[in-house]
Amino acid sequence: MRNILLKIIILRFNFEIMFRNYTCGELRLSNLNQEVILAGWVQSSRNLGGMTFIDLRDRYGITQIVFNMEDDENLCLAARKLGREFVIQVKGTVLERSSKNLNRPTGEIEIKAKELNLLNASETPPFTIEDESDGGDELRMKYRYLDIRRNPVKEKLLFRHQVSLETRKYLSDLHFTEIETPYLIKSTPEGARDFVVPSRMNQGQFYALPQSPQTFKQILMVAGMDRYFQIVRCFRDEDLRADRQPEFTQIDCEMAFVNREDILSTFEGLMKHLFKTILKIDLPDFQRMSYDDAMHHYGSDKPDLRFDMKIQYLNSAMQNKGFVVFDSAELVAGIVCKAAAEKYTNKDINDLTEWVKRPQMGAKGLVYIKYNLDGTIKSSIGKFFSDEALQQLAIEYGIEKGDMFLILAGDKDKTIKQCGELRLEMAKRLDIISKDVFSAFWVVDFPLLEWDDDAQRFFAMHHPFTSPLPQDLEKLKSNDREILKSIRAAAYDMVINGAEVGGGSIRIHDRALQSQNFKLLGFSEKEAEEQFGFLLGAFEYGAPPHGGIAFGLDRVCAIMQGSTSIRDYIAFPKNNQGRDTMIDSPSTLDQKQMTELGIKIS
Amino acid sequence: MRNILLKIIILRFNFEIMFRNYTCGELRLSNLNQEVILAGWVQSSRNLGGMTFIDLRDRYGITQIVFNMEDDENLCLAARKLGREFVIQVKGTVLERSSKNLNRPTGEIEIKAKELNLLNASETPPFTIEDESDGGDELRMKYRYLDIRRNPVKEKLLFRHQVSLETRKYLSDLHFTEIETPYLIKSTPEGARDFVVPSRMNQGQFYALPQSPQTFKQILMVAGMDRYFQIVRCFRDEDLRADRQPEFTQIDCEMAFVNREDILSTFEGLMKHLFKTILKIDLPDFQRMSYDDAMHHYGSDKPDLRFDMKIQYLNSAMQNKGFVVFDSAELVAGIVCKAAAEKYTNKDINDLTEWVKRPQMGAKGLVYIKYNLDGTIKSSIGKFFSDEALQQLAIEYGIEKGDMFLILAGDKDKTIKQCGELRLEMAKRLDIISKDVFSAFWVVDFPLLEWDDDAQRFFAMHHPFTSPLPQDLEKLKSNDREILKSIRAAAYDMVINGAEVGGGSIRIHDRALQSQNFKLLGFSEKEAEEQFGFLLGAFEYGAPPHGGIAFGLDRVCAIMQGSTSIRDYIAFPKNNQGRDTMIDSPSTLDQKQMTELGIKIS
């Protein structure tokens, strides 16, 4: 037996042979009686005494191979020796299967083997190569090459390729030019932390890896390139939360001589193109919603509009009725959960109360009012509000029998955000989000500035190159913090199913306005010049009006497929400690490298 | 006057307007009498008293705008105030020009201006924005955004986009999947120097930027992805010679279950596709030439076959005739320059002799034999060789009247390479290389190993993952240096017009053979495990036979356009000191960043 394997193993070192003339995904009844050569991995094998069946797998599918003791005993015995994930080549004839597997595109045929060649053996894999694997996250990351063999991971990588390709087609057809910008650039303290690269030729100096090609794409507009895009890696040295990667890919775009409408319609078009060509879904035209409206109605700048459940404002209805929690609050607000009164138990309410009190949410408590189907009312504030008062509330807010009102109170901004979180959570708990619906729209008119209490200064909400809305330009001259807070930016986000898939803005293209904006953000003139002098300089040589947008490629992929995690769209992601456990990186350098670079570990 | 400008300057801050409805490159006679809006840069303006003409430029072309004192004096006066590179918007009517400029696609029409809006002013640019600029290299790099406005640079960036796009189309149609591999990987001392990135979260440890995604693409083959490509940035921290960049872009490809022929034909197909779709040129089928033949006939592993001029071997013809320089040499060899005898003067010969003696070439001298048209012979070795002997040489080597023989002598390997260099140089000096011809072919069967005298060890000629040819496998077991040198690799280069545009190999996919190869290259088992343990590990879980290739994208672009420099195909190249002079990078970090990263300058 061993001899047979040894004899055929020699094929490994012969690369003049033709390894296959079909893939494991393409043979059909129309190929009946053809002589074919397939190659792939042994997915499974079944030994039924006289016959041995092997499921042979490659990227394209699975084909059943059959070996018969009567026809060729040696071959059949050799086949029985093959373990899972062995790499083999099979020559044989396409036959019709007697028991067809119609769940599989190749399930009507099988290959009767005439020749079997072992291309490589395999150790027993540490987890099963099946759609549902028994491997934990850590194990699958360490053996990522086995994980990628699994359909769910493989399909995501193929999907991502399609999204990239269709993005490039759409934009290129609109005369966008893909231009590569450098990866070895310059560190700027503003924004997130940079990854840096010591320069050997300029000792003591460092490059930085780009957090985005923002300044370069603006420079390209000044350079007259007009319509730029790039599918480009970006880097951020942040403490990693779940679903954040130190390196990630952006669809980065910029246009000159355009107004906001030009940009929104161009990239609404991109998203429609992706959904249409890849998913065969026609997205309707995108609505526009102001940031203020989004916050007011949904408590979020990226609301999930697959369900309604708007925030209800209750100050006038519920304050000054003797309930101190409400009376002392800046805001009393809540959401109405349709038809939830009867199915939501006391235990559910208690769970939810704990949930809103978690530090991440920070609510002090939760008030509920159940409007039961039989007309009775049950609430946690019966002591302060009569049934009549609560019935009156129902009329005022259009609440029906069977509905449940959930109410929070406290500081205005916080309570609105808490209501937004609660809204999302209840939609999940009540399972009212339809999986096949896509809600895509634009949030516009973001605030230009965000006040940071710790740093006692303003930060740019989008980035320091974002233009204010023309009608708010005058406010820039104010010293009043509230007036400055109210300045709106020509910034916009594309939101799909409650996720921000892309965002951008019209940029400042005027040197004086850019300088003024830097000043507002606490840059000294010297700092602005050191960090962005080249851009300010470029603005002096005929900078056109311009604006742009960037999409998170992995996020777009995940949203399109209704997936909650971006990690599997990345072939080789890093873990939460920023490590690649497969290649065991980062790692130490040898002393020679450190010396050449002129750096030491401190 | 100033008032007019001030009034119209306000448009800069209004981005609800439509900036243009045509580009400066698209209006024709068929648009006659249309009302249009154009926007762009003032290329030039001519004031002819009653009329002012402005050439308005954008990425797509130039359109003439005409202002008439009689029609609108204020507008015409405002137009006269516009300087070069001012950004303006013009509304007007398309008219037929009286004096047409047929060198320009828009040259039959002009726009009679009705409205002029200044979108941005410009300082006087530091060099002219013309096809032939008066700016030196350094100035143009510092103001790269102005340089890119020039047609020759802009066109190269547009060309590069086309090459990328068509590459992606061709490969995607063949079921190649573009998969992004990580940029934050692991440093390996083998090969060129790595750029490294200190890890803040894993202090004292470093990532490295990839010199190529070699190991990742092999891992993807083990992962079953079958046909991979990626247009990807690569990084090498080398001392920069002219035309080398610390970051450069590769078309990186890998295939599984293929033999060498499959790969060569697939990527010959890619190059034919690029030439066909972009240049409308049908490349003929590529010849294959062995490395040995290339070195023997052309003294180079990337010969320029647009001209013949093969190396002639002269040991038997010219040794032992009493000329000690030839007699003591391991090799006497030369090239025949057709029809060069009469036009090549003594001064030319002296120049050439100096040229071959430069340290880069290192020849000791140069022998010439001129076969004049009148039948006489003039040579630098008349003392040792009679005219009859030289005539005999001419017969033997097919030399005709008017030809010139140039001969070098010395150490065999060096002399062959010198002949190869001399061949290229003479083709240039004699201007016999046709510009419109493309010679594309494969060089195959490279040596597996290169002996390094300084390090006293073998290095991989391609890289350590390259497979030997099957028929040379046995030689791997030898301890004889000459036998090891003679091992051929399954490696191949695509050569076009004397440049290596791409190269690759069939890889080792067998763990034992890979370990043996590492050992041959001087890796200890521990080193091999530390650096490539993940790849060796992957080979134990069913690695398929595979191979691949990588092309230098900028090199491909330059060759296709007959350009000698890759630099202008890169939007933001670095100079020879690795600096980006536009953004002034690399630069120092602030102490806070250094502390967070746990590194110091030593």
XYZ file of N, CA, C and O in Angstrom, chain B residues 66 115 177 210 599:
20
model
N -13.434 84.214 -25.594
C -13.207 85.545 -26.143
C -14.077 86.583 -25.429
O -15.256 86.343 -25.131
N -20.427 85.889 -18.883
C -20.275 86.009 -17.443
C -18.943 85.389 -17.057
O -18.542 84.368 -17.623
N -8.734 36.420 -8.386
C -9.363 37.229 -7.338
C -8.329 38.187 -6.776
O -7.233 37.768 -6.413
N 5.980 45.145 3.741
C 6.342 44.045 2.833
C 7.239 44.482 1.673
O 6.990 45.500 1.039
N 10.499 54.051 22.025
C 11.779 54.060 21.312
C 12.496 55.389 21.535
O 11.890 56.387 21.905
